[in-house]
Short mmCIF file of C-alpha atoms in Angstrom, two decimals:
data_model
loop_
_atom_site.label_atom_id
_atom_site.label_comp_id
_atom_site.label_asym_id
_atom_site.label_seq_id
_atom_site.Cartn_x
_atom_site.Cartn_y
_atom_site.Cartn_z
CA UNK A 1 18.05 26.98 -10.14
CA UNK A 2 18.67 23.11 -9.13
CA UNK A 3 15.70 20.76 -9.71
CA UNK A 4 14.60 18.30 -7.88
CA UNK A 5 13.36 14.62 -8.41
CA UNK A 6 11.23 13.40 -5.41
CA UNK A 7 11.26 9.36 -5.37
CA UNK A 8 7.67 9.18 -4.39
CA UNK A 9 5.63 5.20 -3.16
CA UNK A 10 4.36 3.30 -0.59
CA UNK A 11 7.12 1.79 1.75
CA UNK A 12 8.93 -1.39 0.65
CA UNK A 13 8.77 -1.12 -2.62
CA UNK A 14 12.88 -0.84 -3.19
CA UNK A 15 13.11 3.47 -3.07
CA UNK A 16 16.04 3.42 -0.96
CA UNK A 17 17.54 1.16 -2.91
CA UNK A 18 16.39 3.24 -6.75
CA UNK A 19 18.35 6.29 -4.30
CA UNK A 20 21.02 4.19 -3.40
CA UNK A 21 21.74 3.24 -6.77
CA UNK A 22 20.71 6.61 -8.27
CA UNK A 23 23.26 8.63 -5.58
CA UNK A 24 25.86 5.97 -4.64
CA UNK A 25 24.93 6.90 -0.91
CA UNK A 26 24.66 4.80 1.92
CA UNK A 27 20.56 5.31 3.44
CA UNK A 28 19.02 2.56 5.27
CA UNK A 29 17.48 -0.45 3.18
CA UNK A 30 14.99 -2.56 4.45
CA UNK A 31 11.79 -4.70 3.87
CA UNK A 32 9.94 -3.41 6.12
CA UNK A 33 7.58 -0.13 6.52
CA UNK A 34 8.99 3.44 6.80
CA UNK A 35 12.82 2.48 6.45
CA UNK A 36 13.05 5.97 5.32
CA UNK A 37 11.36 8.40 8.12
CA UNK A 38 12.94 11.24 6.58
CA UNK A 39 13.36 12.66 3.58
CA UNK A 40 17.15 12.23 2.25
CA UNK A 41 18.57 13.97 -0.11
CA UNK A 42 21.95 13.22 -2.88
CA UNK A 43 23.61 14.14 -5.69
CA UNK A 44 21.99 12.23 -8.99
CA UNK A 45 23.22 12.89 -12.43
CA UNK A 46 21.39 12.98 -16.07
CA UNK A 47 23.11 12.31 -18.86
CA UNK A 48 23.98 14.57 -21.83
CA UNK A 49 25.85 14.16 -25.22
CA UNK A 50 28.91 16.91 -24.42
CA UNK A 51 29.80 19.24 -26.88
CA UNK A 52 33.18 19.88 -26.18
CA UNK A 53 33.88 17.06 -29.31
CA UNK A 54 32.18 19.53 -31.77
CA UNK A 55 34.80 21.95 -31.11
CA UNK A 56 37.76 19.28 -31.38
CA UNK A 57 38.49 20.09 -27.30
CA UNK A 58 38.11 18.43 -24.26
CA UNK A 59 35.51 19.70 -21.65
CA UNK A 60 36.83 20.73 -18.13
CA UNK A 61 33.88 20.50 -15.73
CA UNK A 62 33.43 22.06 -12.89
CA UNK A 63 30.37 19.97 -11.54
CA UNK A 64 29.62 16.27 -12.34
CA UNK A 65 31.50 14.81 -14.96
CA UNK A 66 32.02 13.48 -18.64
CA UNK A 67 33.27 10.10 -19.84
CA UNK A 68 33.62 9.01 -23.35
CA UNK A 69 31.42 12.10 -24.71
CA UNK A 70 28.60 11.88 -22.17
CA UNK A 71 28.36 14.86 -19.61
CA UNK A 72 26.72 13.60 -16.31
CA UNK A 73 24.90 16.76 -14.81
CA UNK A 74 24.39 16.74 -11.35
CA UNK A 75 20.67 16.97 -10.00
CA UNK A 76 19.52 16.67 -6.53
CA UNK A 77 17.27 13.72 -5.80
CA UNK A 78 14.87 13.32 -3.03
CA UNK A 79 13.72 9.78 -1.34
CA UNK A 80 10.60 10.96 0.79
CA UNK A 81 9.08 8.72 3.84
CA UNK A 82 6.98 6.24 2.54
CA UNK A 83 3.58 6.81 1.89
CA UNK A 84 0.06 4.97 3.11
CA UNK A 85 -3.22 5.26 2.24
CA UNK A 86 -5.07 8.28 4.18
CA UNK A 87 -2.05 10.57 3.62
CA UNK A 88 -3.97 13.59 3.57
CA UNK A 89 -5.63 12.63 6.54
CA UNK A 90 -2.70 12.73 8.33
CA UNK A 91 -1.85 8.89 8.45
CA UNK A 92 1.05 7.43 8.86
CA UNK A 93 3.83 9.78 8.16
CA UNK A 94 1.11 11.83 5.70
CA UNK A 95 1.05 15.73 6.85
CA UNK A 96 5.09 15.18 6.59
CA UNK A 97 5.04 13.17 3.58
CA UNK A 98 3.42 15.98 1.49
CA UNK A 99 5.43 18.70 2.87
CA UNK A 100 8.47 16.75 1.86
CA UNK A 101 6.91 15.64 -1.79
CA UNK A 102 5.87 19.51 -2.55
CA UNK A 103 9.81 21.03 -2.77
CA UNK A 104 10.26 18.15 -5.76
CA UNK A 105 9.64 19.47 -9.17
CA UNK A 106 9.11 16.48 -10.74
CA UNK A 107 7.97 12.60 -9.29
CA UNK A 108 9.40 9.07 -9.97
CA UNK A 109 6.74 6.98 -8.66
CA UNK A 110 8.57 3.41 -7.56
CA UNK A 111 6.42 0.79 -8.25
CA UNK A 112 6.78 -2.89 -7.08
CA UNK A 113 6.01 -4.37 -10.25
CA UNK A 114 6.48 -7.86 -8.77
CA UNK A 115 3.31 -7.48 -6.61
CA UNK A 116 5.19 -8.88 -3.72
CA UNK A 117 4.01 -5.88 -1.39
CA UNK A 118 0.83 -4.80 -0.59
CA UNK A 119 -0.75 -1.52 0.31
CA UNK A 120 1.05 -1.09 3.39
CA UNK A 121 4.20 -2.30 2.12
CA UNK A 122 3.74 -5.67 4.03
CA UNK A 123 4.53 -9.01 2.48
CA UNK A 124 1.97 -10.63 -0.16
CA UNK A 125 1.44 -12.04 -3.24
CA UNK A 126 -0.58 -11.22 -6.50
CA UNK A 127 -0.73 -7.91 -5.71
CA UNK A 128 -1.56 -5.47 -8.51
CA UNK A 129 0.63 -2.44 -9.22
CA UNK A 130 -2.08 -0.84 -10.55
CA UNK A 131 -3.46 -0.17 -7.02
CA UNK A 132 -0.42 1.49 -6.19
CA UNK A 133 -0.62 3.34 -8.86
CA UNK A 134 -3.92 4.04 -8.30
CA UNK A 135 -3.71 5.01 -4.62
CA UNK A 136 -0.66 7.06 -5.06
CA UNK A 137 -2.69 9.55 -7.81
CA UNK A 138 -6.37 9.66 -5.43
CA UNK A 139 -3.97 10.94 -2.30
CA UNK A 140 -2.34 13.45 -4.13
CA UNK A 141 -5.75 14.14 -5.46
CA UNK A 142 -7.04 14.54 -2.57
CA UNK A 143 -4.55 16.83 -1.51
CA UNK A 144 -4.90 19.08 -3.83
CA UNK A 145 -8.73 19.12 -3.61
CA UNK A 146 -8.44 20.03 -0.14
CA UNK A 147 -6.32 23.07 -0.97
CA UNK A 148 -8.93 23.64 -4.08
CA UNK A 149 -11.93 23.88 -1.56
CA UNK A 150 -10.07 26.26 0.76
CA UNK A 151 -9.44 28.62 -2.45
CA UNK A 152 -12.83 28.39 -2.79
CA UNK A 153 -14.13 29.37 0.68
CA UNK A 154 -11.87 32.11 -0.18
CA UNK A 155 -13.27 33.53 -2.79
CA UNK A 156 -16.82 33.30 -1.34
CA UNK A 157 -15.36 34.83 1.63
CA UNK A 158 -15.40 38.23 -0.54
CA UNK A 159 -11.77 38.22 1.64
CA UNK A 160 -10.34 40.41 -1.26
CA UNK A 161 -13.28 42.05 -2.48
CA UNK A 162 -16.11 41.29 -4.52
CA UNK A 163 -14.09 42.14 -7.62
CA UNK A 164 -11.92 39.38 -7.23
CA UNK A 165 -11.44 36.35 -9.95
CA UNK A 166 -12.08 32.76 -8.46
CA UNK A 167 -8.99 31.89 -10.36
CA UNK A 168 -6.65 34.97 -8.19
CA UNK A 169 -7.72 33.14 -5.15
CA UNK A 170 -7.17 30.20 -6.02
CA UNK A 171 -3.65 31.25 -7.09
CA UNK A 172 -2.91 32.46 -4.06
CA UNK A 173 -4.29 29.56 -1.95
CA UNK A 174 -2.34 26.85 -4.26
CA UNK A 175 0.78 29.12 -4.68
CA UNK A 176 3.00 26.30 -3.02
CA UNK A 177 2.14 23.94 -6.14
CA UNK A 178 4.07 27.53 -8.90
CA UNK A 179 1.04 27.49 -10.46
CA UNK A 180 -0.36 31.53 -11.35
CA UNK A 181 -4.11 32.51 -12.14
CA UNK A 182 -3.63 32.41 -16.00
CA UNK A 183 -2.80 28.66 -15.64
CA UNK A 184 -5.56 28.50 -12.92
CA UNK A 185 -7.66 29.65 -15.93
CA UNK A 186 -7.05 27.90 -18.84
CA UNK A 187 -7.43 24.97 -16.60
CA UNK A 188 -10.83 25.45 -16.05
CA UNK A 189 -11.47 26.72 -19.42
CA UNK A 190 -9.82 23.36 -21.01
CA UNK A 191 -12.60 21.44 -18.57
CA UNK A 192 -15.42 23.30 -19.58
CA UNK A 193 -16.25 24.33 -16.54
CA UNK A 194 -17.40 28.28 -15.69
CA UNK A 195 -15.19 30.68 -14.04
CA UNK A 196 -18.13 30.38 -11.18
CA UNK A 197 -17.15 28.16 -8.75
CA UNK A 198 -20.95 27.87 -7.33
CA UNK A 199 -21.60 25.72 -10.47
CA UNK A 200 -19.31 23.34 -9.87
CA UNK A 201 -20.31 20.13 -8.35
CA UNK A 202 -18.23 17.74 -6.19
CA UNK A 203 -16.83 15.84 -9.48
CA UNK A 204 -16.34 19.03 -11.28
CA UNK A 205 -13.66 20.00 -8.04
CA UNK A 206 -11.82 16.51 -8.21
CA UNK A 207 -11.84 17.03 -11.93
CA UNK A 208 -10.03 20.60 -11.66
CA UNK A 209 -7.79 19.33 -8.24
CA UNK A 210 -6.59 16.22 -10.61
CA UNK A 211 -5.67 18.16 -13.63
CA UNK A 212 -3.82 21.46 -11.75
CA UNK A 213 -2.22 17.97 -10.00
CA UNK A 214 -1.40 16.42 -12.96
CA UNK A 215 0.36 19.79 -14.38
CA UNK A 216 2.54 21.12 -11.37
CA UNK A 217 3.65 17.55 -10.25
CA UNK A 218 4.52 15.57 -13.68
CA UNK A 219 5.20 12.09 -12.91
CA UNK A 220 6.52 8.79 -14.72
CA UNK A 221 6.03 5.19 -12.91
CA UNK A 222 9.42 3.22 -12.11
CA UNK A 223 8.69 0.22 -12.90
CA UNK A 224 11.34 -1.46 -10.14
CA UNK A 225 12.07 -5.53 -9.89
CA UNK A 226 11.70 -6.27 -13.56
CA UNK A 227 14.56 -8.49 -13.81
CA UNK A 228 11.94 -11.12 -12.03
CA UNK A 229 9.35 -13.24 -14.09
CA UNK A 230 6.50 -12.27 -11.82
CA UNK A 231 7.28 -7.82 -12.98
CA UNK A 232 7.94 -8.92 -16.78
CA UNK A 233 4.31 -10.57 -16.07
CA UNK A 234 2.67 -7.48 -14.82
CA UNK A 235 4.82 -5.03 -17.32
CA UNK A 236 2.28 -6.07 -20.41
CA UNK A 237 -0.81 -6.42 -18.24
CA UNK A 238 -0.19 -2.73 -16.92
CA UNK A 239 1.37 -0.82 -19.38
CA UNK A 240 -1.82 -1.95 -22.00
CA UNK A 241 -4.12 -0.71 -19.76
CA UNK A 242 -5.77 2.11 -21.30
CA UNK A 243 -6.30 3.54 -18.02
CA UNK A 244 -2.61 4.44 -17.97
CA UNK A 245 -2.48 5.93 -20.96
CA UNK A 246 -1.33 9.45 -19.29
CA UNK A 247 1.47 7.97 -17.38
CA UNK A 248 5.26 6.86 -18.69
CA UNK A 249 6.51 3.70 -17.53
CA UNK A 250 10.25 2.81 -17.31
CA UNK A 251 11.08 -0.50 -16.69
CA UNK A 252 13.61 -0.43 -13.69
CA UNK A 253 16.05 -2.63 -11.53
CA UNK A 254 17.26 -0.65 -8.76
CA UNK A 255 19.22 -3.78 -7.97
CA UNK A 256 21.08 -3.89 -11.02
CA UNK A 257 22.15 -0.68 -11.11
CA UNK A 258 23.54 -0.84 -7.72
CA UNK A 259 25.41 -3.84 -8.41
CA UNK A 260 27.50 -2.75 -11.52
CA UNK A 261 28.08 0.41 -9.95
CA UNK A 262 29.73 -1.38 -6.97
CA UNK A 263 31.51 -3.84 -8.96
CA UNK A 264 32.62 -1.05 -10.93
CA UNK A 265 34.04 1.02 -7.70
CA UNK A 266 35.96 -2.16 -6.73
CA UNK A 267 37.76 -2.53 -10.13
CA UNK A 268 35.94 -5.88 -11.31
CA UNK A 269 33.71 -4.71 -14.04
CA UNK A 270 33.62 -1.45 -16.63
CA UNK A 271 30.28 0.19 -16.23
CA UNK A 272 28.92 3.38 -17.49
CA UNK A 273 26.14 4.50 -15.83
CA UNK A 274 22.81 3.89 -17.77
CA UNK A 275 24.71 1.89 -20.62
CA UNK A 276 23.32 -1.44 -21.58
CA UNK A 277 26.55 -3.28 -21.77
CA UNK A 278 29.30 -4.03 -19.04
CA UNK A 279 32.94 -5.83 -18.90
CA UNK A 280 34.05 -7.72 -16.41
CA UNK A 281 37.59 -7.05 -15.72
CA UNK A 282 38.27 -9.95 -13.06
CA UNK A 283 38.08 -13.10 -12.00
CA UNK A 284 35.00 -13.74 -9.55
CA UNK A 285 33.61 -16.25 -7.70
CA UNK A 286 31.26 -18.97 -9.38
CA UNK A 287 28.07 -17.41 -7.46
CA UNK A 288 28.84 -13.40 -7.97
CA UNK A 289 29.62 -14.06 -12.16
CA UNK A 290 26.61 -16.39 -12.43
CA UNK A 291 24.74 -13.09 -10.65
CA UNK A 292 26.15 -10.73 -13.22
CA UNK A 293 25.02 -12.78 -16.22
CA UNK A 294 21.38 -12.81 -15.04
CA UNK A 295 21.98 -9.01 -14.59
CA UNK A 296 23.60 -8.89 -18.56
CA UNK A 297 20.60 -10.60 -19.69
CA UNK A 298 17.97 -7.97 -18.09
CA UNK A 299 20.38 -4.98 -19.43
CA UNK A 300 20.89 -6.16 -23.08
CA UNK A 301 17.13 -6.53 -22.90
CA UNK A 302 15.99 -3.47 -21.43
CA UNK A 303 18.67 -1.14 -22.84
CA UNK A 304 19.84 -0.61 -19.34
CA UNK A 305 18.71 -1.09 -15.87
CA UNK A 306 16.42 1.91 -15.86
CA UNK A 307 17.90 4.30 -13.20
CA UNK A 308 19.57 6.37 -15.40
CA UNK A 309 16.50 6.20 -17.88
CA UNK A 310 13.93 6.80 -15.34
CA UNK A 311 15.71 10.31 -13.94
CA UNK A 312 16.44 11.42 -17.19
CA UNK A 313 13.23 10.67 -18.88
CA UNK A 314 11.76 12.61 -15.48
CA UNK A 315 13.68 15.54 -16.06
CA UNK A 316 13.65 15.97 -19.75
CA UNK A 317 10.66 14.72 -21.10
CA UNK A 318 8.18 14.73 -18.59
CA UNK A 319 9.38 18.07 -16.85
CA UNK A 320 10.53 19.47 -20.11
CA UNK A 321 13.74 20.64 -19.09
CA UNK A 322 16.94 21.91 -21.21
CA UNK A 323 20.43 21.21 -21.05
CA UNK A 324 22.21 24.52 -21.88
CA UNK A 325 26.59 25.02 -22.02
CA UNK A 326 27.90 28.49 -21.43
CA UNK A 327 30.83 28.49 -23.62
CA UNK A 328 33.07 30.27 -26.25
CA UNK A 329 34.90 28.04 -29.48
CA UNK A 330 38.17 27.98 -27.78
CA UNK A 331 39.37 26.93 -24.33
CA UNK A 332 40.41 29.68 -22.23
CA UNK A 333 43.95 30.65 -21.34
CA UNK A 334 44.49 28.47 -18.42
CA UNK A 335 43.15 25.24 -20.92
CA UNK A 336 39.25 25.06 -19.27
CA UNK A 337 36.58 24.73 -22.08
CA UNK A 338 32.62 23.71 -21.41
CA UNK A 339 33.25 24.35 -17.54
CA UNK A 340 29.36 24.52 -16.65
CA UNK A 341 25.98 22.85 -18.21
CA UNK A 342 23.20 23.74 -16.49
CA UNK A 343 19.45 22.40 -16.51
CA UNK A 344 16.53 25.24 -17.28
CA UNK A 345 13.09 25.24 -18.28
CA UNK A 346 12.14 24.50 -21.49
CA UNK A 347 11.01 27.88 -23.37
CA UNK A 348 14.14 29.86 -21.37
CA UNK A 349 15.29 32.88 -23.66
CA UNK A 350 18.95 33.64 -23.72
CA UNK A 351 17.82 37.13 -21.57
CA UNK A 352 16.41 34.03 -19.02
CA UNK A 353 20.00 31.83 -19.03
CA UNK A 354 21.71 35.67 -18.46
CA UNK A 355 19.83 36.32 -15.68
CA UNK A 356 20.48 32.65 -14.24
CA UNK A 357 24.53 32.69 -14.71
CA UNK A 358 23.98 36.05 -12.19
CA UNK A 359 21.57 38.58 -11.73
CA UNK A 360 24.75 41.46 -12.69
CA UNK A 361 25.05 39.66 -16.46
CA UNK A 362 20.93 39.85 -16.69
CA UNK A 363 20.98 43.44 -16.17
CA UNK A 364 24.13 44.38 -18.47
CA UNK A 365 22.88 42.16 -20.88
CA UNK A 366 23.51 43.16 -24.91
CA UNK A 367 23.19 40.15 -26.67
CA UNK A 368 24.32 36.44 -27.15
CA UNK A 369 25.79 34.19 -29.46
CA UNK A 370 25.17 30.20 -30.65
CA UNK A 371 28.83 29.37 -30.48
CA UNK A 372 27.80 26.41 -32.93
CA UNK A 373 26.33 29.14 -35.87
CA UNK A 374 28.60 31.76 -34.61
CA UNK A 375 24.92 33.87 -35.07
CA UNK A 376 23.73 36.86 -32.76
CA UNK A 377 20.98 35.94 -31.03
CA UNK A 378 18.69 38.05 -29.21
CA UNK A 379 17.23 38.07 -26.04
CA UNK A 380 13.94 36.69 -26.62
CA UNK A 381 15.45 33.72 -28.47
CA UNK A 382 14.48 30.58 -26.87
CA UNK A 383 16.96 28.08 -26.48
CA UNK A 384 17.38 24.42 -27.52
CA UNK A 385 18.77 21.57 -25.34
CA UNK A 386 22.37 21.08 -25.67
CA UNK A 387 22.62 24.65 -27.01
CA UNK A 388 26.31 26.45 -26.41
CA UNK A 389 25.58 30.06 -25.52
CA UNK A 390 28.19 33.13 -25.03
CA UNK A 391 26.26 36.29 -23.69
CA UNK A 392 27.58 39.69 -24.19
CA UNK A 393 26.79 41.82 -21.36
CA UNK A 394 27.65 45.12 -20.25
CA UNK A 395 28.74 44.19 -16.68
#
């Protein structure tokens, strides 16, 4: 499987700039609503410390690349069309937005922390970024609530017989969110609700829809334009608000990331994505040199531009994915070594990994080896992040 990270948020907050900075694509950017109409998909990368140096070899990646012991593993990034309040009712590009958004496994909500765009994406002053966070969560919750209520009506209609449990009907109705009946039952009981929708009031339904949304669409906040004083002033206010303790915030300057990558491509500076430092390698006009020094101050203070950090936090922390290398201790006869690095769900076993590689490999699974320890591991052994695993199969 290939994970998709979805970029979401209201218009004109810098989503397209973030997307271009992460993928180096050329998606239109502009300070006006709905610059992005159709979703854009590109290839971004997440960093994983390469295992090859531990074996005194150099890796030869099939996909992505490796530099100075850091493997850049491809992942899909989707810039979803701009969202406005009322999307769940079909306003703006609402229905299209929600359909596109559901293709994503984890969400990065890009928020303009300067407060210079209102809820419609129009220029303004002193806008509270918390309103943006609230409205997006509310829109998603209302979307989930609408589908939840359809599941309740399905249950009450007795469409599948009187013995059908409520969690079964809800799971079928909400199957697009990749949640099963057992998981829904766990959510219902965790909220101290009965497994009987006739006992639920409106607040109970809203709480249930919200909890299912949080569990099935993990999200972090990319606090964009943090290289400005206005955004930095809002950062402390927002991140210290106890109402947002359930969210992870990453300070970001998509503009800075794009500028550094452009400079690296043009050969005027050395920069590895995600690093908190770079080196200018050419004589530059005074204005450009001054701009780079401002970027240097930002990346030094915040540990990078935040673009890589946001993607990696979304994938490895919010979603809980792990990276696994299929490989052996020595290069093959053609010199290739650790050609692949795959991103798998947390809790994946050795047998899951075999099936991930190929159905035939899974069907013929005998056992696996932890290449680092040279120990044999069984089919149900859960893998850890950065494991190097060799599969033995009859196929």
